[in-house]
Coordinates of C-alpha atoms in Angstrom, one line a residue:
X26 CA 91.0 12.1 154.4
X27 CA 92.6 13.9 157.7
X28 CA 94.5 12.0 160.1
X29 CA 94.0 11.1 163.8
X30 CA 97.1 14.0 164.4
X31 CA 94.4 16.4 162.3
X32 CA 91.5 18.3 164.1
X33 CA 89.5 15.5 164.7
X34 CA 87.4 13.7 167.5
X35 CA 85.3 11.4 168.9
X36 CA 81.2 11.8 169.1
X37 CA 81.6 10.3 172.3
X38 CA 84.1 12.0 174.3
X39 CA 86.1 14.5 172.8
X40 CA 89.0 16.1 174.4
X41 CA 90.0 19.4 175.2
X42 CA 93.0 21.6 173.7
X43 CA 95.1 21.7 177.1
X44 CA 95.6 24.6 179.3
X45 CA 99.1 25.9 178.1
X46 CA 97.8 26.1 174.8
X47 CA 95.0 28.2 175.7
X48 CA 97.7 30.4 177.6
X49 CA 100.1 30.2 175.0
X50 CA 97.8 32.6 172.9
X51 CA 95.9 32.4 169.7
X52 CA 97.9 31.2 167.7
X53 CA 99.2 28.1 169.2
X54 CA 95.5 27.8 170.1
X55 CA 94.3 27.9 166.7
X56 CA 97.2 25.1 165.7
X57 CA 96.6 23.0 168.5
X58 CA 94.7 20.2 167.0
X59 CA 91.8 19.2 168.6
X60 CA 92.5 15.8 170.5
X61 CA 90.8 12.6 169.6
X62 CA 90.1 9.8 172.6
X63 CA 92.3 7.0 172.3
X64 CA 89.7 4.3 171.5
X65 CA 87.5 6.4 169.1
X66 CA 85.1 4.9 166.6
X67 CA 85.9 7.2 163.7
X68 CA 89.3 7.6 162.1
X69 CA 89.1 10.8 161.4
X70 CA 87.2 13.9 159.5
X71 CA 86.5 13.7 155.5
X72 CA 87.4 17.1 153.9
X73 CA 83.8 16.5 152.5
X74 CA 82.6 16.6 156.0
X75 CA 84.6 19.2 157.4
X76 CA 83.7 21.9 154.3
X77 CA 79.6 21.0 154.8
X78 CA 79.4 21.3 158.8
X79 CA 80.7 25.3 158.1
X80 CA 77.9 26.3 156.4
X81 CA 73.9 25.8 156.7
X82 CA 73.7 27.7 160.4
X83 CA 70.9 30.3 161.8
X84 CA 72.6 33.1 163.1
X85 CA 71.5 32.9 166.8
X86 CA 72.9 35.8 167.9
X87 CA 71.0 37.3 170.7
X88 CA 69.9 41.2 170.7
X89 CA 68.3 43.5 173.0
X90 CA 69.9 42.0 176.1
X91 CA 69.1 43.2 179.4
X92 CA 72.2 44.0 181.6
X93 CA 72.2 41.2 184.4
X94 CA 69.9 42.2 188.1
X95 CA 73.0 43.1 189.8
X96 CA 74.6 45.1 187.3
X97 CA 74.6 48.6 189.3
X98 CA 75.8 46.4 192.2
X99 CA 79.0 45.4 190.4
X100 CA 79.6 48.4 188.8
X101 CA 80.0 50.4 192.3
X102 CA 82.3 47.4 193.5
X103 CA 84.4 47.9 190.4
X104 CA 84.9 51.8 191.2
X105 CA 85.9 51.1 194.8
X106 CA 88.7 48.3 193.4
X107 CA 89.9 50.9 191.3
X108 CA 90.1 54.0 194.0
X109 CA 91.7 51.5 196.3
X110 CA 94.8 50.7 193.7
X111 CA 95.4 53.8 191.6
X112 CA 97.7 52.9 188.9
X113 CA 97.6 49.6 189.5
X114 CA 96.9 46.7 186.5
X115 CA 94.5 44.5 188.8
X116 CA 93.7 40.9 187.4
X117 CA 90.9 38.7 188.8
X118 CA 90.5 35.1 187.2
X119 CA 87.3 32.7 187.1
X120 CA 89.4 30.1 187.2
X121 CA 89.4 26.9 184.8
X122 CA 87.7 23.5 185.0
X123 CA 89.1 20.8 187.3
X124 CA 89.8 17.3 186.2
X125 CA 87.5 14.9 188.4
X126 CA 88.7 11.9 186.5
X127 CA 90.2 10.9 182.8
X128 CA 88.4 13.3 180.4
X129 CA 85.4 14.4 183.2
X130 CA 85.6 17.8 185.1
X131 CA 83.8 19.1 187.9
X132 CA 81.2 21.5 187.8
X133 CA 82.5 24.9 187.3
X134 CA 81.5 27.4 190.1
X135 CA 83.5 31.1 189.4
X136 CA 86.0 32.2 191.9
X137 CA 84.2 34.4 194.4
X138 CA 86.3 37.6 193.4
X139 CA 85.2 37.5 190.0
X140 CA 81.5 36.7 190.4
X141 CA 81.3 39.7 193.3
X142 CA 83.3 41.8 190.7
X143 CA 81.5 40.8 187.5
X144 CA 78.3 38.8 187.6
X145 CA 79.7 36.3 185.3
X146 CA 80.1 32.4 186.5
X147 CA 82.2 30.9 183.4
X148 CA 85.3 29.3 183.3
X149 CA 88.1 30.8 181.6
X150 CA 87.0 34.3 182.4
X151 CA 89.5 37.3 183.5
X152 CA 88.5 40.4 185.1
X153 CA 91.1 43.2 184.1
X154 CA 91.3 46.6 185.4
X155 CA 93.9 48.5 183.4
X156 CA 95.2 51.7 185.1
X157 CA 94.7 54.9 183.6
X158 CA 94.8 58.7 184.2
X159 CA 90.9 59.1 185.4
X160 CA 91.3 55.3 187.0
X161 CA 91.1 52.2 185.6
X162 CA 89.9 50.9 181.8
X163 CA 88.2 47.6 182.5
X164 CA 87.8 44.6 180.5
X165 CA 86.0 41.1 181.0
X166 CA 88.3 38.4 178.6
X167 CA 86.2 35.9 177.9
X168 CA 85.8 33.2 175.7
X169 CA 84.0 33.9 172.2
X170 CA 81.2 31.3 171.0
X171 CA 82.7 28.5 169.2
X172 CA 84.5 28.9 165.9
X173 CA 82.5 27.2 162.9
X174 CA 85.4 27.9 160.5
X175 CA 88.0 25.4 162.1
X176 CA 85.5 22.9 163.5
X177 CA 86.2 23.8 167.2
X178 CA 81.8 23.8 167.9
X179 CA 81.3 20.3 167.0
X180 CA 84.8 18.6 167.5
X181 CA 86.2 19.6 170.6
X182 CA 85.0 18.6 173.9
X183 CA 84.1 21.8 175.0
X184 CA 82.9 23.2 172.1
X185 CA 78.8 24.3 171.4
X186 CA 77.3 21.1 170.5
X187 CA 79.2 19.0 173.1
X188 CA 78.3 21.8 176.4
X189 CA 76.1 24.1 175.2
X190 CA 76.3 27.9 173.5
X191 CA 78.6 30.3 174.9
X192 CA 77.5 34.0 175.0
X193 CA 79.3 36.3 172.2
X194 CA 81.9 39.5 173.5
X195 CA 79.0 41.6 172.2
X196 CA 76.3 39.7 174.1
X197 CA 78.3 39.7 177.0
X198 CA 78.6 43.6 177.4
X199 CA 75.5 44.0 177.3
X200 CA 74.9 41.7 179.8
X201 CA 77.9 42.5 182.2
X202 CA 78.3 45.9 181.4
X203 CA 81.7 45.7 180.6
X204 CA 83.7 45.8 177.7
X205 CA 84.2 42.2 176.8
X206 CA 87.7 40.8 174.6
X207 CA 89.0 36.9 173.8
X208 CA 90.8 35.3 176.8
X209 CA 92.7 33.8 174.4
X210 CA 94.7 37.0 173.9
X211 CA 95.3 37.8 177.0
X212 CA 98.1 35.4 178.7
X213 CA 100.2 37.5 175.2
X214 CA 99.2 40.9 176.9
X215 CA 100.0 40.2 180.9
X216 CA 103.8 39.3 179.4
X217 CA 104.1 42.3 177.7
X218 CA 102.3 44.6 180.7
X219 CA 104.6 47.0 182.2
X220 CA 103.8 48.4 185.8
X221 CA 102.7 47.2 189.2
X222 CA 100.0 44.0 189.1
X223 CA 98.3 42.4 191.2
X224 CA 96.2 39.3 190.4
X225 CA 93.8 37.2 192.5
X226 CA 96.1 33.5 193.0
X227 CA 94.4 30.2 192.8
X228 CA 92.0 30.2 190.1
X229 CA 94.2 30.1 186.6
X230 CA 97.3 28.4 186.4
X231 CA 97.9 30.4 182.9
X232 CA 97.3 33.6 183.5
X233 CA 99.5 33.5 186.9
X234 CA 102.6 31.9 184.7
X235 CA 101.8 34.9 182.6
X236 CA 102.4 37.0 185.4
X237 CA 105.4 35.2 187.2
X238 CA 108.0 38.2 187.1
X239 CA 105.6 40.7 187.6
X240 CA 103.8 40.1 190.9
X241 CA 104.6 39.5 194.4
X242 CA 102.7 37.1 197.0
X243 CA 102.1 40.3 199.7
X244 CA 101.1 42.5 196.9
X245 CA 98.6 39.7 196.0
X246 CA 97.8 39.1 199.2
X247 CA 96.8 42.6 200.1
X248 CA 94.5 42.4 196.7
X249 CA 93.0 39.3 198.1
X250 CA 92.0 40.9 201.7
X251 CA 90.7 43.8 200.3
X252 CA 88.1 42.0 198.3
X253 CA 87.5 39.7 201.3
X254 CA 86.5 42.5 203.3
X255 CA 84.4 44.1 200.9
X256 CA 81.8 41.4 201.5
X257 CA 82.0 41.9 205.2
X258 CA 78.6 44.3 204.9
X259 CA 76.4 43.4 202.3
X260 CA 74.1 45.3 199.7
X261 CA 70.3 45.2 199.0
X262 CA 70.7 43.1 196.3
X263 CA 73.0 40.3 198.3
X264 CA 70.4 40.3 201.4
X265 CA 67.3 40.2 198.9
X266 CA 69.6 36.9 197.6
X267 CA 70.3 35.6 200.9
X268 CA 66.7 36.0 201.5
X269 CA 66.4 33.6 198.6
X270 CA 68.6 31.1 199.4
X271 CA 67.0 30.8 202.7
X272 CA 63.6 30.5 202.1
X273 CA 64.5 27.6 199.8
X274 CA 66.7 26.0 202.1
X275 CA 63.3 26.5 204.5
X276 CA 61.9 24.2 202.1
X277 CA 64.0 22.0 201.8
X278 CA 63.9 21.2 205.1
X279 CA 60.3 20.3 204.7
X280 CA 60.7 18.5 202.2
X281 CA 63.1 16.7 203.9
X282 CA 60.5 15.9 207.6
X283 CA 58.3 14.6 204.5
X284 CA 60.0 11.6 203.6
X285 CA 61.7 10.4 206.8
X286 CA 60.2 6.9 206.9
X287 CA 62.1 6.6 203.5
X288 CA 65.4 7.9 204.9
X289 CA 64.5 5.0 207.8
X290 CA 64.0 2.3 204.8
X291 CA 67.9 3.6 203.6
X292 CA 70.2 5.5 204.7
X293 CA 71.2 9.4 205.1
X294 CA 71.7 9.4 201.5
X295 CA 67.9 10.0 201.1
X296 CA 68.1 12.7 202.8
X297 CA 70.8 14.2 201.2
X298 CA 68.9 13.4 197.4
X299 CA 66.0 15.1 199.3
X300 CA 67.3 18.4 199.8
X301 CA 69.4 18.7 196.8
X302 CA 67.0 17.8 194.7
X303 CA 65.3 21.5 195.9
X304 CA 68.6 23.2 195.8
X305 CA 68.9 22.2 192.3
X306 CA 65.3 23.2 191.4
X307 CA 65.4 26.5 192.9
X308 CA 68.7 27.3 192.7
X309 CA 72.3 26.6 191.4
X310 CA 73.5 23.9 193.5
X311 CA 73.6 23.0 197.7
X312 CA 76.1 26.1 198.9
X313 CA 78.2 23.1 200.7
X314 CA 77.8 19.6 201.1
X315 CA 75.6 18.8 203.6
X316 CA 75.3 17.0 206.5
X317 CA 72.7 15.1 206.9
X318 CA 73.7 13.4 210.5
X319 CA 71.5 10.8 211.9
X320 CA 72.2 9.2 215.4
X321 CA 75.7 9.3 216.8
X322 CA 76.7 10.7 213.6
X323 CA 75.5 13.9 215.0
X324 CA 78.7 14.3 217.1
X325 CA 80.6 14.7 213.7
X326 CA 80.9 18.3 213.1
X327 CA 81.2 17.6 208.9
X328 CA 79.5 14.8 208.9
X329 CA 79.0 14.8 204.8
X330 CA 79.4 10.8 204.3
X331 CA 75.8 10.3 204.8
X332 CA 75.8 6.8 204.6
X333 CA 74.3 5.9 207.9
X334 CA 71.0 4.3 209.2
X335 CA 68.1 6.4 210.0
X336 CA 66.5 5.2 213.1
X337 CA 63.0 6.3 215.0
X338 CA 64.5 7.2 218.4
X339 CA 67.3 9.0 217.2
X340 CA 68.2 12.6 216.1
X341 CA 68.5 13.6 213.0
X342 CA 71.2 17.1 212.6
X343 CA 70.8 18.4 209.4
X344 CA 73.1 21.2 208.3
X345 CA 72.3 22.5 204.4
X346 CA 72.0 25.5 202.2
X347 CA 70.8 26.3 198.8
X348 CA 73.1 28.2 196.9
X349 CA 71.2 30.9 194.4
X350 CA 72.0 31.3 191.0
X351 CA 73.8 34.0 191.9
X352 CA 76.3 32.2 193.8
X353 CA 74.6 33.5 197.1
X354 CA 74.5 30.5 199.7
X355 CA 72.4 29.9 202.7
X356 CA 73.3 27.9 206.0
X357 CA 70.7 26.8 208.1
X358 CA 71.1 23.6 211.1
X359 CA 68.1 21.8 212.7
X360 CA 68.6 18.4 214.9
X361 CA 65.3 17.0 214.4
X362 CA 63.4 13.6 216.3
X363 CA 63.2 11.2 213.6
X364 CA 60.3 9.9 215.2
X365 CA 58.9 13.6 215.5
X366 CA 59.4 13.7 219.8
X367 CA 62.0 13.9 221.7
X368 CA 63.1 11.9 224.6
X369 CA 63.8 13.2 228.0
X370 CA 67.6 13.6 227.5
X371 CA 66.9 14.5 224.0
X372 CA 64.8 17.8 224.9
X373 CA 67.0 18.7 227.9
X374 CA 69.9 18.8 225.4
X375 CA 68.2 20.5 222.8
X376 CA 66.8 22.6 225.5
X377 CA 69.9 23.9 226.5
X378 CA 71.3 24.5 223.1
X379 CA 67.7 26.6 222.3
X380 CA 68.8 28.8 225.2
X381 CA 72.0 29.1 224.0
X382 CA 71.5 30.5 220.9
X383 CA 68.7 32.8 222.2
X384 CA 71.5 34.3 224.6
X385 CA 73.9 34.4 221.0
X386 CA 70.7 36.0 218.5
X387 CA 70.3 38.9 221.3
X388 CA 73.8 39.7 221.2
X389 CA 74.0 40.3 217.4
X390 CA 73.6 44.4 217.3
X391 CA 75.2 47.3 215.5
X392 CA 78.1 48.8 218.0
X393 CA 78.3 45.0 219.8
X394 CA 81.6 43.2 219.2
X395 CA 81.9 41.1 216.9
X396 CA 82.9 38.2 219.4
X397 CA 79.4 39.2 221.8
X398 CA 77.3 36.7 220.7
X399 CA 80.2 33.7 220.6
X400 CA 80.8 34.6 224.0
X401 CA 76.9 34.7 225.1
X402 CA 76.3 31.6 223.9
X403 CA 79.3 29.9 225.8
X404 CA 78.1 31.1 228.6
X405 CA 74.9 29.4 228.8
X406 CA 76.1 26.4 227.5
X407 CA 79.4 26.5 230.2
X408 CA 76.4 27.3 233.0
X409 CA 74.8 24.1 231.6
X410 CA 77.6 21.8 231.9
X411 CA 78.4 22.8 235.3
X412 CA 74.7 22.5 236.4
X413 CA 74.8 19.0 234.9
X414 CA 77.7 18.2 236.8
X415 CA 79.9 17.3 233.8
X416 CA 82.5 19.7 234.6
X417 CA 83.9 22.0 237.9
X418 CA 82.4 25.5 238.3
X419 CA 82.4 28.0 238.7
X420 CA 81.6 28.9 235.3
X421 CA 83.9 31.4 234.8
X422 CA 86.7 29.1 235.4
X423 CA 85.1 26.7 233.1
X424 CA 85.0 29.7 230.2
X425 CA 88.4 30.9 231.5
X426 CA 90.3 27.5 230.4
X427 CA 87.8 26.8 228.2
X428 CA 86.9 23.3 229.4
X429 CA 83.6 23.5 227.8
X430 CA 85.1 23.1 224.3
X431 CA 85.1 19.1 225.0
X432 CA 81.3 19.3 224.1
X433 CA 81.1 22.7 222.2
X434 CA 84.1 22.4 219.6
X435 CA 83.5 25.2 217.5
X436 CA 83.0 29.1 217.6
X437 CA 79.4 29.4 217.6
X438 CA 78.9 31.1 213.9
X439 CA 81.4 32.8 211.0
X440 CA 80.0 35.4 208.3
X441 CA 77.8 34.2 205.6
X442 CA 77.6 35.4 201.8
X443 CA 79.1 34.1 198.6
X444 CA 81.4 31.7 200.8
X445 CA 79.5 29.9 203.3
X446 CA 82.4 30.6 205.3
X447 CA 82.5 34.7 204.1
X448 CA 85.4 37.1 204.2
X449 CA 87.6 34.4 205.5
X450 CA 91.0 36.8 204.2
X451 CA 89.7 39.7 206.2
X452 CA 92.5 40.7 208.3
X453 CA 91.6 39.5 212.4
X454 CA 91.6 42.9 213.4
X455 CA 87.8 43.7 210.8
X456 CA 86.1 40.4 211.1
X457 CA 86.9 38.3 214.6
X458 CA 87.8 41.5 216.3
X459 CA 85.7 44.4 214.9
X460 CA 82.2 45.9 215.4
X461 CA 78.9 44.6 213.9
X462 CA 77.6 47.0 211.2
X463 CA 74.4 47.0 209.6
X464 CA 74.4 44.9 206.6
X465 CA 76.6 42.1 208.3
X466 CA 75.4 38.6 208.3
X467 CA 76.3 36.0 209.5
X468 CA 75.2 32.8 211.8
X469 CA 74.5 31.6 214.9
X470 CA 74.7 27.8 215.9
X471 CA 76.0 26.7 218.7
X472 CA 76.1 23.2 219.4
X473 CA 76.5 20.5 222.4
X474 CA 78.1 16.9 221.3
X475 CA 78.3 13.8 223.7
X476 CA 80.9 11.2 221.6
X477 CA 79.6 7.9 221.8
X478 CA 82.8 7.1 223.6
X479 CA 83.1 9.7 225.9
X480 CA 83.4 7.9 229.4
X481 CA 83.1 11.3 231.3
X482 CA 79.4 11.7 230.7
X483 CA 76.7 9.6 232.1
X484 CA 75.8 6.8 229.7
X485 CA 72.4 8.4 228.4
X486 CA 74.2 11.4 227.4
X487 CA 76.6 9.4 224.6
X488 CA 75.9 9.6 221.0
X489 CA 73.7 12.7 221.4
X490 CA 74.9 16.0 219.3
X491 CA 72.7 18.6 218.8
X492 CA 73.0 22.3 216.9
X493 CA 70.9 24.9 216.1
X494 CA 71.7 27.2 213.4
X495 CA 70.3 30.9 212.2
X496 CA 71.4 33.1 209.2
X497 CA 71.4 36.7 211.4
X498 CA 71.1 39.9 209.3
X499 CA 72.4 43.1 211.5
X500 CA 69.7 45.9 211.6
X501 CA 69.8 49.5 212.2
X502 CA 68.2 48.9 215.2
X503 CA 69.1 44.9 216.0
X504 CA 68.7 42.2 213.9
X505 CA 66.5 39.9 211.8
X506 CA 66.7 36.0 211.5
X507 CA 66.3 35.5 207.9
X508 CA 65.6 31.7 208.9
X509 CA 62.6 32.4 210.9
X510 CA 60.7 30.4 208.7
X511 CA 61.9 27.0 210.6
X512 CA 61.0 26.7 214.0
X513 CA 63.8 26.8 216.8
X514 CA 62.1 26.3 220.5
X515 CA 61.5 22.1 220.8
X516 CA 57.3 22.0 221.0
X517 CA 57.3 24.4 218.3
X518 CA 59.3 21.6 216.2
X519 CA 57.7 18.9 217.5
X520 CA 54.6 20.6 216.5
X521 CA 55.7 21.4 212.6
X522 CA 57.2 17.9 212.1
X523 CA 53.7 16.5 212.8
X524 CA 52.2 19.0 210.4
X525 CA 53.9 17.9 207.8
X526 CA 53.9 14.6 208.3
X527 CA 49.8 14.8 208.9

């Protein structure tokens, strides 16, 4: 009879060899024994038992794969890493799963550089580009199915029967297009690389201890922005899955009108189990956590507690995306009547935000500056404030010191993509500074908020917040709002809500 200290675990919660064994190589991996819980109900693993669960298995290997829609894509994103670092060893982690609490982990969602580089989303994964004389010899390292000789599929925690079958290295080529190799080799092979590297910080702990003496934070960093502004125009295949994300989000935001009188018998939470229940239906998960902002809530820029009362009278902001399966998220904001009108100071508000971002939307072109359509928008809204008499014209003064930023707070949009905040390492002088270019997006939303304890604004003003949010695509010849399936001008909502609820 094996020991607790033998490879042996719970049926209940089996742990996971730890991280520097998996970095250690294979094998300290293979004699890391696989971890029992503490309070486990069975001692440990009869020979008997061990010797019978090794045999009796279909092989379930899967043939004739089809590389992955996006294949082509990533291949062409691959050859332009390479020509950028000629003779270069380039490494690109997945990352690893995080610890939420004890012996539960997050869900795992890739690091953006490998996804965009790759295709693949699991943890563990390590994009390599080795240099060579023609350019680079790449390799994915990945983790191999689970090993039925030493137990690993059915007694460790991560293992097939506990979270499901991995892909093999061969499946995995086919799929990726890219010669695939066990991760668990590779921390061995950084130590012993010679040359310059570069790897992508803050994914895998192991892999950049592996590297320690062989890379440097500005050579990483420079790695980094380069990859950030590659996403800065997008390809077919990332607007067809933008596209996606926002015609579910659309959706969702239906569903959401549907079922306000329940959100009024609870709390914002309903909301919130509203529209994720579509994210998770049509896609991989909501691309942030959203905020679903009823009342003076609204005036709370993240607002993602959603634990508040839903009351007929109020506005409702709602600020959500669906992320794709491809990692490709939307962001869309609507401030909605709960009741399905507005009031008088309601629509005046909104009003003026609806202008706003009309003024910001016609300012998104190829050739315009990047800041154009931030500054638009202020404009209006600036104009507004002073017409309203809550601040001193003339409005260029107002813009000039920015005293409209007491009500406006943030920039009025930020590039959209894999992140919902995309290309955020671009360097100032590409992204807040540079020219629009076809193949851009990125959002519009500006937004007016009146704290409930804001004693500069008349009474009826307090506890109001209100922002309107588009996903803009840069055309040849303009733009296109890829959320033009919501309405944007007040009737026109006022209208919809009523449809839906009718």
């Amino acid at each position: 009879m094996r020991t607790e200290e033998d490879h042996v675990s719970d049926e209940l919660n089996p742990a996971v060899p730890d991280e520097a064994a998996t970095a250690a190589g294979p094998e300290a991996e293979s004699e890391e024994p696989i971890k029992q819980r503490k309070n486990g109900l069975y001692p440990g693993v009869s020979d008997e038992l061990a010797e019978n669960m090794k045999s009796g298995w279909a092989d379930t290997e899967l043939h004739d794969l089809q590389p992955i829609a996006q294949a082509a894509e990533t291949a062409r994103r691959r050859a332009a890493l390479s020509a950028r670092f000629p003779g270069e060893r380039l490494v690109i982690p997945a990352g690893n799963l995080k610890t939420r609490s004890n012996d539960t982990e997050y869900a795992f969602r890739a690091s953006v550089e490998y996804a965009y580089l790759t295709g693949n989303q699991t943890e563990d994964g390590v994009l390599v580009l080795e240099p060579t004389a023609e350019g680079h010899k790449e390799t994915i390292y990945l983790l191999p199915r689970s090993d039925r000789e030493n137990g690993e599929f059915w007694l460790s925690g991560q293992g097939e029967l506990w979270v499901g079958r991995r892909h093999s290295l061969t499946e995995s080529e086919a799929l990726y297009g890219i010669p695939a190799a066990d991760v668990r080799e590779l921390a061995d092979k950084l130590r012993e690389a010679t040359g310059p590297v570069r790897v992508v910080r803050g994914h895998d702990a192991g892999i950049e201890a592996a590297l320690t003496d062989k890379v440097t934070a500005e050579r990483d960093e420079e790695l980094r922005v380069f990859l950030s502004e590659a996403r800065l125009v997008k390809d077919e295949f990332e607007i067809g899955e933008l596209q996606k994300a926002v015609d579910s989000t659309v959706r969702g935001f239906e569903d959401v009108v549907k079922v306000l009188d329940k959100a009024e018998a609870t709390s914002e939470r309903y909301i919130e189990g509203t529209f994720f229940l579509r994210a998770r239906v049509e896609g991989n998960d909501v691309g942030y956590g959203s905020i679903c902002a009823a009342g003076p809530h609204a005036c709370t820029l993240h607002w993602v507690r959603n634990d508040g009362p839903v009351r007929s009278g109020d506005l409702l902001l709602l600020d959500a995306g669906v992320e794709t399966h491809t990692l490709y998220t939307a962001d869309v904001t609507r401030t909605l009547p709960i009741n399905g009108t507005y009031s008088e100071i309601q629509k005046k508000i909104y009003d003026a935000v609806y202008e706003s971002q009309e003024a910001g939307i016609a300012a998104v072109k190829p050739g315009a500056k990047y800041r154009d359509f931030h500054d638009a928008s202020q404009h209006v809204l600036a104009e507004k404030l002073v017409e309203w008499g809550l601040v001193e014209g003339p409005v260029e003064r107002v813009l000039e010191l920015g005293l409209q930023r007491r009500w406006t707070l943030h920039g009025t949009g930020h590039m959209l993509g894999m992140d919902v905040h995309d290309c955020a390492a671009a360097r100032t002088e590409t992204y807040v500074d540079g020219t629009l270019e076809p193949g851009m997006v990125l959002t519009v939303e500006p937004g007016l908020y009146f704290q409930a304890d804001d004693l500069t604004v008349p009474e009826e003003y307090r506890g109001i917040g209100v922002r309107i949010e588009d996903d803009i695509l840069v055309t040849e010849d303009g733009n296109r709002n890829l959320s033009d399936g919501l309405p944007r001008r007040s009737d026109e909502v006022e209208a919809w809500m009523a449809s839906l609820k009718g």
